[in-house]
mmCIF file of C-alpha atoms in Angstrom:
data_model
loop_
_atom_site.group_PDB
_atom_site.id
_atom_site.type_symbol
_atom_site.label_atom_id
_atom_site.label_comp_id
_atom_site.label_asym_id
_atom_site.label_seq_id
_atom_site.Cartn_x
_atom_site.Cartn_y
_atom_site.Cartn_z
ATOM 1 C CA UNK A 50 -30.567 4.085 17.031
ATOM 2 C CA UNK A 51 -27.416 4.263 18.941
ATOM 3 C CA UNK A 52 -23.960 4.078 17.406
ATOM 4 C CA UNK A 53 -20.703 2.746 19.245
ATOM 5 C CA UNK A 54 -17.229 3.243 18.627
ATOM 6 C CA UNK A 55 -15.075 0.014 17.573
ATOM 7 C CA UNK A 56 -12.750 -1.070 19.882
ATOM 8 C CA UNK A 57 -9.663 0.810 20.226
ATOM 9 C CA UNK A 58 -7.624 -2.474 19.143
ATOM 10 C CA UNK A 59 -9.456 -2.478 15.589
ATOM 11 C CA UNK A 60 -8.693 1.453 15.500
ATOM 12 C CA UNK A 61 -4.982 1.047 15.956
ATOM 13 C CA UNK A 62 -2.913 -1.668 13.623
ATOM 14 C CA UNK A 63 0.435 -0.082 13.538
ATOM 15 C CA UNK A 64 1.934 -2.461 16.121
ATOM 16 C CA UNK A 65 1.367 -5.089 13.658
ATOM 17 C CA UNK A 66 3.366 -2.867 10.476
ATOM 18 C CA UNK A 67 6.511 -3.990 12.744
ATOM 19 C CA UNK A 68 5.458 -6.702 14.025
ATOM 20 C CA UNK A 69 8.222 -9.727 13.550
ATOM 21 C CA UNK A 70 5.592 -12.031 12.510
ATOM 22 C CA UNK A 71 3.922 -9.664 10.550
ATOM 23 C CA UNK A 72 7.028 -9.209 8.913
ATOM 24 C CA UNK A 73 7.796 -12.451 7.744
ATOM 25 C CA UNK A 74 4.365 -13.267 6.829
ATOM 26 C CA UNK A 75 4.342 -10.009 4.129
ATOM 27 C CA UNK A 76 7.869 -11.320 3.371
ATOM 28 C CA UNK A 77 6.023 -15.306 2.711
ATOM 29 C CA UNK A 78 3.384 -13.569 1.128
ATOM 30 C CA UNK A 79 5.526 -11.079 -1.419
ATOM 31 C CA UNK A 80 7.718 -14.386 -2.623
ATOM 32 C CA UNK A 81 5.619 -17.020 -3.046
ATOM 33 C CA UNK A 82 1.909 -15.650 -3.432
ATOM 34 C CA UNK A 83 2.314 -12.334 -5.198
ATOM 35 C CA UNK A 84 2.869 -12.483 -8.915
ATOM 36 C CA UNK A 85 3.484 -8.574 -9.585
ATOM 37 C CA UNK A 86 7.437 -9.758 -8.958
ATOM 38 C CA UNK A 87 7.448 -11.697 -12.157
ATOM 39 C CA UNK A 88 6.805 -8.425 -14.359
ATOM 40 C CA UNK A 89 9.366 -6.389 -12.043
ATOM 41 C CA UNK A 90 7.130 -4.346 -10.126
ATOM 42 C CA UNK A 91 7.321 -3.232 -6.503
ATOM 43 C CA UNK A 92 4.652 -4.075 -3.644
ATOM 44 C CA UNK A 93 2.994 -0.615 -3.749
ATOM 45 C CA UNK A 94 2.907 -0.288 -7.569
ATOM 46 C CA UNK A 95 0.151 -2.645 -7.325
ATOM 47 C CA UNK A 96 -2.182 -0.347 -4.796
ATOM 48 C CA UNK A 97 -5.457 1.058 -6.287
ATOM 49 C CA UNK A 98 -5.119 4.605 -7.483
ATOM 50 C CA UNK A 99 -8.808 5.110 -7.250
ATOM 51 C CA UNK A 100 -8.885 4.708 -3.276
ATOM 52 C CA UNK A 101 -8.535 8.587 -2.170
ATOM 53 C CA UNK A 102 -5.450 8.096 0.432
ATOM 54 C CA UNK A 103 -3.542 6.656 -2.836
ATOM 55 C CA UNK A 104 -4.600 8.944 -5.159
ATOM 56 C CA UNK A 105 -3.277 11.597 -2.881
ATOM 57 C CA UNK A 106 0.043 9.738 -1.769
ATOM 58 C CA UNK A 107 0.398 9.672 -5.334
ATOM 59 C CA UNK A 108 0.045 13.265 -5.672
ATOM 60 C CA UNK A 109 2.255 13.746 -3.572
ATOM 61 C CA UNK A 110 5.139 11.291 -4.372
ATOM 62 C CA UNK A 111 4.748 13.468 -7.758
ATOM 63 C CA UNK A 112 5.744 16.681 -6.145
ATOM 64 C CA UNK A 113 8.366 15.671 -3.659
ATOM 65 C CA UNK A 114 10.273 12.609 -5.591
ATOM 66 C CA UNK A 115 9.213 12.900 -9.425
ATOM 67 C CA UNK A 116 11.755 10.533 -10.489
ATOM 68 C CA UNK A 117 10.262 7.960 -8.500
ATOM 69 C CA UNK A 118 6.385 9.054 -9.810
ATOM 70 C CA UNK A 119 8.189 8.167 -13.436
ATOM 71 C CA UNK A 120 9.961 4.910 -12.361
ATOM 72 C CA UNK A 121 6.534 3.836 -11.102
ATOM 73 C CA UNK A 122 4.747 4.057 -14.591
ATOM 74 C CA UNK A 123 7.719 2.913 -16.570
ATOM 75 C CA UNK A 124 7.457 -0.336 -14.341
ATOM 76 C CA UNK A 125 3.565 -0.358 -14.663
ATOM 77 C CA UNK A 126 3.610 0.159 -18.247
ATOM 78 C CA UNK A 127 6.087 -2.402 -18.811
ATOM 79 C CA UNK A 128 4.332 -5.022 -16.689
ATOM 80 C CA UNK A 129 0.717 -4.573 -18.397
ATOM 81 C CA UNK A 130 2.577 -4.715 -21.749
ATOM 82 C CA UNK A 131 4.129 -8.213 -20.602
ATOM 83 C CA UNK A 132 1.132 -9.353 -19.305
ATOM 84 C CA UNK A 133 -0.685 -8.055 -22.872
ATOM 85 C CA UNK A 134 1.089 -10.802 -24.462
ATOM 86 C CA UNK A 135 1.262 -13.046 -22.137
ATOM 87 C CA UNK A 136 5.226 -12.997 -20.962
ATOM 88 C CA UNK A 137 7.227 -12.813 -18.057
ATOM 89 C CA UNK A 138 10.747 -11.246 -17.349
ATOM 90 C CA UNK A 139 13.531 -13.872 -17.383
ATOM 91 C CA UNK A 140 14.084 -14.506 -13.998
ATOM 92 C CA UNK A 141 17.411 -12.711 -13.244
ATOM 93 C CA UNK A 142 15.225 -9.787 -13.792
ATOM 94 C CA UNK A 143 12.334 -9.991 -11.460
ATOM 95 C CA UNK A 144 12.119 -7.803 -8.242
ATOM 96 C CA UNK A 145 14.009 -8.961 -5.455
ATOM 97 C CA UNK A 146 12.718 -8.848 -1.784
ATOM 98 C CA UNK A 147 16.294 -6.570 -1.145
ATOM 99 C CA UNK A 148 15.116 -4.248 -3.917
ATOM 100 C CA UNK A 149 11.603 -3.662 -2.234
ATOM 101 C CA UNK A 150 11.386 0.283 -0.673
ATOM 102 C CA UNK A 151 7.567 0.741 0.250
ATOM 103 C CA UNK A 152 8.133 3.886 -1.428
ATOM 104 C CA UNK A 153 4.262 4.826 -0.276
ATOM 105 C CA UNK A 154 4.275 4.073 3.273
ATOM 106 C CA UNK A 155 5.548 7.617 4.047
ATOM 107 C CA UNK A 156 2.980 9.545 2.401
ATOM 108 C CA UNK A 157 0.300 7.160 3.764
ATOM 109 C CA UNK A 158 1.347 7.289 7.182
ATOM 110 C CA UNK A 159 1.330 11.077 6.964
ATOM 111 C CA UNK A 160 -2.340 10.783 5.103
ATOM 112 C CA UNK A 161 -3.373 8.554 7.787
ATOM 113 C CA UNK A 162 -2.210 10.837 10.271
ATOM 114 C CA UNK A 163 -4.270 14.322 9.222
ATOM 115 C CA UNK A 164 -7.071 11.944 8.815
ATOM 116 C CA UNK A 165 -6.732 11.262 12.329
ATOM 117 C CA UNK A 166 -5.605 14.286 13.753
ATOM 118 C CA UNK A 167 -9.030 15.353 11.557
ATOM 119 C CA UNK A 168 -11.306 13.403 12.997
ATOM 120 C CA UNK A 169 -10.186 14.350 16.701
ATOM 121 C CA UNK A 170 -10.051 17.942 16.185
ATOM 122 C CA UNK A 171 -13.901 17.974 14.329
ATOM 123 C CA UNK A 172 -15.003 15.373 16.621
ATOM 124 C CA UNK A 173 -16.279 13.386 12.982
ATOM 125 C CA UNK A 174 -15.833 9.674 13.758
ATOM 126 C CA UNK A 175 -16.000 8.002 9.850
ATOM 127 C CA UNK A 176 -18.306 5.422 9.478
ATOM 128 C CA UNK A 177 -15.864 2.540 9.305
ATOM 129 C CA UNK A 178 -15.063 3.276 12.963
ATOM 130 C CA UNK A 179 -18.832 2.855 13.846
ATOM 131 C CA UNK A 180 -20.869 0.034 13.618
ATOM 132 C CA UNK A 181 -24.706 -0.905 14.747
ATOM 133 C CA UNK A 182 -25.704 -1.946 17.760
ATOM 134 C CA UNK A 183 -27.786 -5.287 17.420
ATOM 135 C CA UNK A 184 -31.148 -5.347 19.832
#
């Protein structure tokens, strides 16, 4: 069974994080599809904590920026309470696209980075980089 590297075009994606079109479409996509803005919460309040590269950009946002760790729950425990009984905020107070920071994106880029500079020092190539070779 042989095993072959994905193309390096699948492997690399962050031409399309500032990509114009890319941007708009997250912009399209954050006003008119994504619901989280009714209860006041920010894009990357809404990422899985269970996923390892969160739970660790997590960890970390908790060490370097506390207040922001705290501002985080307070929004998340405010939106499940809305959502608990079935509410919204008025709309003056829902999250505005100006108001969005990605506060995340740092600590994943620098996750995704020793990952990287991981796998090219140990030579490990994860699985989702692989992928069968049909016969």
């Amino acid at each position: 069974m042989s095993w072959k590297i994905a193309p390096a075009a699948v492997n690399n994606v962050k031409w399309a994080y500032n990509n114009s079109a890319f941007k708009y479409m997250r912009y399209v996509s954050w006003q008119y599809l994504w619901g989280g803005r009714e209860y006041g919460l920010l894009w990357h309040d809404q990422y899985y904590e269970p996923s390892p590269e969160v739970t660790e950009a997590l960890r970390r946002l908790n060490l370097k920026e506390p207040w922001l760790f705290d501002q985080r729950k307070i929004r998340l425990s405010r939106a499940h309470t809305l959502a608990m009984h079935n509410e919204i905020l008025p709309k003056d107070q829902w999250t505005n696209w100006n108001d969005e920071t990605f506060y995340l994106k740092p600590y994943l880029d620098e996750i995704e980075a020793e990952k990287t500079e991981r796998t090219k020092s140990s030579g490990f190539v994860p699985g989702f980089l692989m992928r069968k070779e049909e016969h």
